[in-house]
Short mmCIF file of N, CA and C in Angstrom, two decimals:
data_model
loop_
_atom_site.label_atom_id
_atom_site.label_comp_id
_atom_site.label_asym_id
_atom_site.label_seq_id
_atom_site.Cartn_x
_atom_site.Cartn_y
_atom_site.Cartn_z
N ARG A 265 10.73 -2.48 -2.60
CA ARG A 265 10.95 -3.60 -1.66
C ARG A 265 10.13 -3.50 -0.50
N GLU A 266 9.98 -2.13 0.13
CA GLU A 266 9.16 -2.02 1.24
C GLU A 266 7.75 -2.48 1.06
N GLN A 267 7.21 -2.12 -0.18
CA GLN A 267 5.81 -2.47 -0.37
C GLN A 267 5.48 -3.92 -0.54
N ILE A 268 6.57 -4.69 -1.15
CA ILE A 268 6.46 -6.05 -1.17
C ILE A 268 6.52 -6.64 0.15
N ASP A 269 7.46 -6.11 1.08
CA ASP A 269 7.47 -6.60 2.48
C ASP A 269 6.13 -6.24 3.29
N GLU A 270 5.59 -5.12 2.97
CA GLU A 270 4.39 -4.90 3.56
C GLU A 270 3.31 -5.72 3.32
N ILE A 271 3.11 -6.10 2.03
CA ILE A 271 2.04 -7.03 1.54
C ILE A 271 2.26 -8.24 2.01
N ARG A 272 3.47 -8.79 2.13
CA ARG A 272 3.85 -10.05 2.76
C ARG A 272 3.35 -10.08 4.19
N ARG A 273 3.72 -9.00 4.97
CA ARG A 273 3.46 -8.95 6.28
C ARG A 273 1.92 -8.77 6.47
N ALA A 274 1.37 -7.96 5.79
CA ALA A 274 -0.15 -7.74 6.07
C ALA A 274 -0.92 -8.87 5.69
N SER A 275 -0.61 -9.63 4.62
CA SER A 275 -1.39 -10.72 4.12
C SER A 275 -1.44 -11.86 5.14
N ARG A 276 -0.57 -11.73 6.17
CA ARG A 276 -0.72 -12.97 7.28
C ARG A 276 -1.55 -12.47 8.47
N TYR A 277 -2.13 -11.14 8.26
CA TYR A 277 -3.08 -10.86 9.43
C TYR A 277 -4.15 -11.79 9.59
N PRO A 278 -4.56 -12.17 10.81
CA PRO A 278 -5.66 -13.09 11.05
C PRO A 278 -7.11 -12.53 10.34
N LYS A 279 -7.20 -11.24 10.21
CA LYS A 279 -8.42 -10.86 9.71
C LYS A 279 -8.57 -11.12 8.10
N PHE A 280 -7.43 -11.34 7.48
CA PHE A 280 -7.41 -11.77 6.08
C PHE A 280 -7.34 -13.23 5.68
N LYS A 281 -7.23 -13.97 7.03
CA LYS A 281 -7.09 -15.46 6.71
C LYS A 281 -8.08 -16.10 5.81
N HIS A 282 -9.42 -15.61 5.90
CA HIS A 282 -10.47 -16.41 5.14
C HIS A 282 -10.52 -15.85 3.63
N ASN A 283 -9.98 -14.66 3.34
CA ASN A 283 -9.94 -14.05 2.04
C ASN A 283 -8.72 -14.13 1.26
N LEU A 284 -7.65 -14.19 1.79
CA LEU A 284 -6.33 -14.36 1.08
C LEU A 284 -5.71 -15.68 1.21
N GLN A 285 -5.60 -16.35 0.08
CA GLN A 285 -4.96 -17.66 -0.04
C GLN A 285 -3.45 -17.60 -0.08
N PRO A 286 -2.61 -18.13 0.78
CA PRO A 286 -1.20 -17.87 0.81
C PRO A 286 -0.47 -18.18 -0.42
N HIS A 287 -0.98 -19.22 -1.17
CA HIS A 287 -0.16 -19.41 -2.50
C HIS A 287 -0.53 -18.45 -3.52
N ARG A 288 -1.65 -17.81 -3.54
CA ARG A 288 -1.93 -16.84 -4.53
C ARG A 288 -1.29 -15.42 -4.17
N VAL A 289 -1.16 -15.18 -2.83
CA VAL A 289 -0.32 -14.09 -2.38
C VAL A 289 1.06 -14.32 -2.64
N GLY A 290 1.63 -15.53 -2.61
CA GLY A 290 2.87 -15.78 -2.95
C GLY A 290 3.30 -15.62 -4.43
N LEU A 291 2.12 -16.02 -5.22
CA LEU A 291 2.40 -15.83 -6.63
C LEU A 291 2.44 -14.41 -7.08
N MET A 292 1.55 -13.72 -6.49
CA MET A 292 1.41 -12.14 -6.69
C MET A 292 2.74 -11.49 -6.39
N LEU A 293 3.36 -11.92 -5.17
CA LEU A 293 4.57 -11.29 -4.67
C LEU A 293 5.67 -11.59 -5.59
N ASN A 294 5.79 -12.83 -6.15
CA ASN A 294 6.67 -13.16 -7.03
C ASN A 294 6.64 -12.35 -8.31
N ILE A 295 5.38 -12.08 -9.02
CA ILE A 295 5.25 -11.23 -10.01
C ILE A 295 5.63 -9.86 -9.78
N LEU A 296 5.41 -9.36 -8.52
CA LEU A 296 5.80 -7.90 -8.23
C LEU A 296 7.27 -7.83 -8.09
N GLN A 297 8.01 -8.87 -7.69
CA GLN A 297 9.42 -8.81 -7.56
C GLN A 297 10.02 -8.61 -8.89
N GLU A 298 9.27 -8.90 -9.94
CA GLU A 298 9.85 -8.69 -11.35
C GLU A 298 9.49 -7.51 -11.95
N THR A 299 8.90 -6.56 -11.30
CA THR A 299 8.37 -5.26 -11.70
C THR A 299 9.51 -4.22 -11.34
N THR A 300 9.21 -2.94 -11.64
CA THR A 300 10.09 -1.83 -11.34
C THR A 300 10.34 -1.82 -9.84
N VAL A 301 11.50 -1.63 -9.45
CA VAL A 301 11.96 -1.40 -8.08
C VAL A 301 12.49 -0.16 -7.86
N ILE A 302 11.98 0.67 -7.05
CA ILE A 302 12.60 2.14 -6.71
C ILE A 302 13.45 2.01 -5.48
N GLU A 303 14.59 2.04 -5.79
CA GLU A 303 15.53 2.08 -4.53
C GLU A 303 15.70 3.38 -4.02
N ASN A 304 16.04 3.38 -2.69
CA ASN A 304 16.40 4.65 -2.01
C ASN A 304 15.31 5.85 -2.23
N LEU A 305 14.14 5.57 -1.93
CA LEU A 305 13.12 6.20 -2.01
C LEU A 305 13.27 7.24 -0.92
N PHE A 306 13.26 8.62 -1.18
CA PHE A 306 13.33 9.63 -0.03
C PHE A 306 11.98 9.82 0.50
N HIS A 307 11.96 9.55 1.97
CA HIS A 307 10.57 9.65 2.65
C HIS A 307 10.40 10.93 3.10
N LYS A 308 9.70 11.91 2.30
CA LYS A 308 9.27 13.25 2.69
C LYS A 308 7.87 13.44 3.23
N HIS A 309 7.39 12.42 3.55
CA HIS A 309 5.95 12.49 4.32
C HIS A 309 5.92 11.65 5.42
N GLU A 310 5.21 12.16 6.41
CA GLU A 310 5.31 11.39 7.80
C GLU A 310 3.70 10.87 8.00
N THR A 311 3.63 9.86 8.59
CA THR A 311 2.37 9.17 9.05
C THR A 311 2.52 8.87 10.62
N LYS A 312 1.33 8.60 11.07
CA LYS A 312 1.45 8.18 12.56
C LYS A 312 2.20 6.99 12.70
N ASP A 313 2.24 6.09 11.74
CA ASP A 313 2.90 4.79 11.81
C ASP A 313 4.10 5.02 10.85
N PRO A 314 5.37 4.98 11.34
CA PRO A 314 6.52 5.33 10.60
C PRO A 314 6.85 4.26 9.43
N ASN A 315 6.23 2.98 9.64
CA ASN A 315 6.41 1.99 8.71
C ASN A 315 5.54 2.23 7.34
N ASP A 316 4.77 3.26 7.45
CA ASP A 316 3.85 3.61 6.38
C ASP A 316 4.25 4.84 5.56
N ASN A 317 5.35 5.54 6.03
CA ASN A 317 5.77 6.85 5.41
C ASN A 317 6.29 6.48 4.07
N TRP A 318 6.72 5.45 3.85
CA TRP A 318 7.26 5.11 2.31
C TRP A 318 6.07 5.11 1.30
N LEU A 319 4.81 4.76 1.77
CA LEU A 319 3.76 4.67 0.84
C LEU A 319 3.48 6.07 0.21
N LEU A 320 3.32 6.96 1.02
CA LEU A 320 3.10 8.33 0.61
C LEU A 320 4.14 8.89 -0.40
N SER A 321 5.36 8.75 -0.05
CA SER A 321 6.50 9.03 -0.91
C SER A 321 6.37 8.34 -2.35
N LEU A 322 6.05 7.09 -2.12
CA LEU A 322 6.12 6.23 -3.46
C LEU A 322 4.95 6.71 -4.39
N ALA A 323 3.73 6.91 -3.62
CA ALA A 323 2.66 7.38 -4.50
C ALA A 323 2.79 8.67 -5.27
N GLU A 324 3.65 9.56 -4.52
CA GLU A 324 4.04 10.93 -5.14
C GLU A 324 5.04 10.79 -6.20
N GLU A 325 6.01 9.92 -5.82
CA GLU A 325 7.06 9.73 -6.90
C GLU A 325 6.67 9.02 -8.17
N THR A 326 5.65 8.21 -8.08
CA THR A 326 5.26 7.44 -9.40
C THR A 326 4.09 7.93 -9.93
N ASN A 327 3.55 9.17 -9.41
CA ASN A 327 2.40 9.76 -9.95
C ASN A 327 1.09 8.75 -9.84
N ALA A 328 0.97 8.25 -8.76
CA ALA A 328 -0.07 7.15 -8.68
C ALA A 328 -1.42 7.90 -8.67
N ASN A 329 -2.47 7.25 -9.17
CA ASN A 329 -3.76 7.80 -9.11
C ASN A 329 -4.57 7.56 -7.78
N TYR A 330 -4.27 6.34 -7.14
CA TYR A 330 -5.09 6.11 -5.86
C TYR A 330 -4.02 5.46 -4.90
N ILE A 331 -4.37 5.73 -3.60
CA ILE A 331 -3.81 4.75 -2.57
C ILE A 331 -5.13 4.22 -2.08
N VAL A 332 -5.16 2.96 -1.93
CA VAL A 332 -6.38 2.31 -1.40
C VAL A 332 -6.02 1.66 -0.02
N THR A 333 -6.50 1.95 0.97
CA THR A 333 -6.22 1.59 2.29
C THR A 333 -7.46 1.49 3.10
N GLY A 334 -7.29 0.79 4.25
CA GLY A 334 -8.30 0.56 5.21
C GLY A 334 -7.66 1.00 6.62
N ASP A 335 -6.35 1.22 6.60
CA ASP A 335 -5.62 1.64 7.75
C ASP A 335 -5.93 2.92 8.28
N LYS A 336 -6.77 3.09 9.23
CA LYS A 336 -7.09 4.38 9.83
C LYS A 336 -6.01 4.85 10.86
N ARG A 337 -5.13 3.70 11.46
CA ARG A 337 -4.28 3.83 12.55
C ARG A 337 -3.21 4.88 12.01
N ALA A 338 -2.78 4.69 10.87
CA ALA A 338 -1.54 5.49 10.43
C ALA A 338 -1.95 7.06 9.93
N GLY A 339 -3.23 7.19 9.85
CA GLY A 339 -3.68 8.57 9.46
C GLY A 339 -3.74 8.84 8.03
N ILE A 340 -3.42 7.75 7.19
CA ILE A 340 -3.37 8.00 5.68
C ILE A 340 -4.65 8.37 5.06
N LEU A 341 -5.54 7.51 5.45
CA LEU A 341 -6.92 7.75 4.82
C LEU A 341 -7.59 9.18 5.23
N GLU A 342 -7.27 9.67 6.37
CA GLU A 342 -7.71 10.97 6.66
C GLU A 342 -7.13 12.12 5.87
N ARG A 343 -5.92 11.82 5.15
CA ARG A 343 -5.45 13.02 4.36
C ARG A 343 -6.19 13.22 3.02
N LYS A 344 -7.02 12.26 2.67
CA LYS A 344 -7.76 12.45 1.19
C LYS A 344 -6.96 12.47 -0.05
N ASN A 345 -5.75 13.05 0.08
CA ASN A 345 -4.94 12.97 -1.11
C ASN A 345 -3.36 13.34 -0.72
N ILE A 346 -2.54 13.14 -1.62
CA ILE A 346 -1.10 13.52 -1.51
C ILE A 346 -0.61 13.85 -2.96
N GLY A 347 -0.51 15.07 -3.15
CA GLY A 347 -0.25 15.49 -4.45
C GLY A 347 -1.63 15.25 -5.29
N LYS A 348 -1.51 14.72 -6.52
CA LYS A 348 -2.55 14.31 -7.31
C LYS A 348 -3.22 12.96 -7.01
N THR A 349 -2.61 12.16 -6.00
CA THR A 349 -3.01 10.89 -5.59
C THR A 349 -4.21 10.81 -4.62
N GLN A 350 -5.33 10.34 -5.09
CA GLN A 350 -6.39 10.27 -4.15
C GLN A 350 -6.25 9.10 -3.16
N ILE A 351 -6.50 9.28 -1.91
CA ILE A 351 -6.53 8.29 -0.90
C ILE A 351 -7.84 7.93 -0.58
N VAL A 352 -8.30 6.62 -0.72
CA VAL A 352 -9.63 6.10 -0.47
C VAL A 352 -9.73 4.83 0.07
N SER A 353 -10.80 4.50 0.61
CA SER A 353 -10.96 3.08 1.13
C SER A 353 -11.34 2.23 -0.01
N ALA A 354 -11.33 0.90 0.30
CA ALA A 354 -11.55 -0.17 -0.81
C ALA A 354 -12.95 0.02 -1.40
N VAL A 355 -13.85 0.36 -0.52
CA VAL A 355 -15.28 0.52 -0.92
C VAL A 355 -15.47 1.68 -1.89
N VAL A 356 -14.95 2.76 -1.49
CA VAL A 356 -14.87 4.00 -2.35
C VAL A 356 -14.10 3.66 -3.67
N PHE A 357 -13.01 3.03 -3.69
CA PHE A 357 -12.31 2.75 -4.82
C PHE A 357 -13.02 1.74 -5.82
N CYS A 358 -13.72 0.72 -5.20
CA CYS A 358 -14.49 -0.15 -6.05
C CYS A 358 -15.76 0.57 -6.77
N LYS A 359 -16.26 1.45 -6.04
CA LYS A 359 -17.38 2.33 -6.68
C LYS A 359 -16.81 3.19 -7.63
N LYS A 360 -15.65 3.74 -7.54
CA LYS A 360 -15.09 4.64 -8.60
C LYS A 360 -14.81 3.91 -9.77
N ILE A 361 -14.21 2.60 -9.75
CA ILE A 361 -14.01 1.77 -10.94
C ILE A 361 -15.00 1.11 -11.42
N SER A 362 -16.18 1.00 -10.86
CA SER A 362 -17.14 0.17 -11.38
C SER A 362 -18.23 0.81 -12.27
#
């Protein structure tokens, strides 16, 4: 649920205004709400932004391959990895998957 709330909040940032269409974000959020929801996720990792602590714990809990972020403020990108999860920028991620 925290991730869905974060996507909803971040999708409204002015810097995304020209790239993200509200109706498409809404559709994506509706689909995500029908997926697996992890309740009571134990936050065992800390970032400079406490609102982002859940992301590292979620990645570790679900054995995610990647965290893709551009958020340098929270210090997540600086970590490079959390467990087996690689933390990369969108540019690096696109290069890896293409």
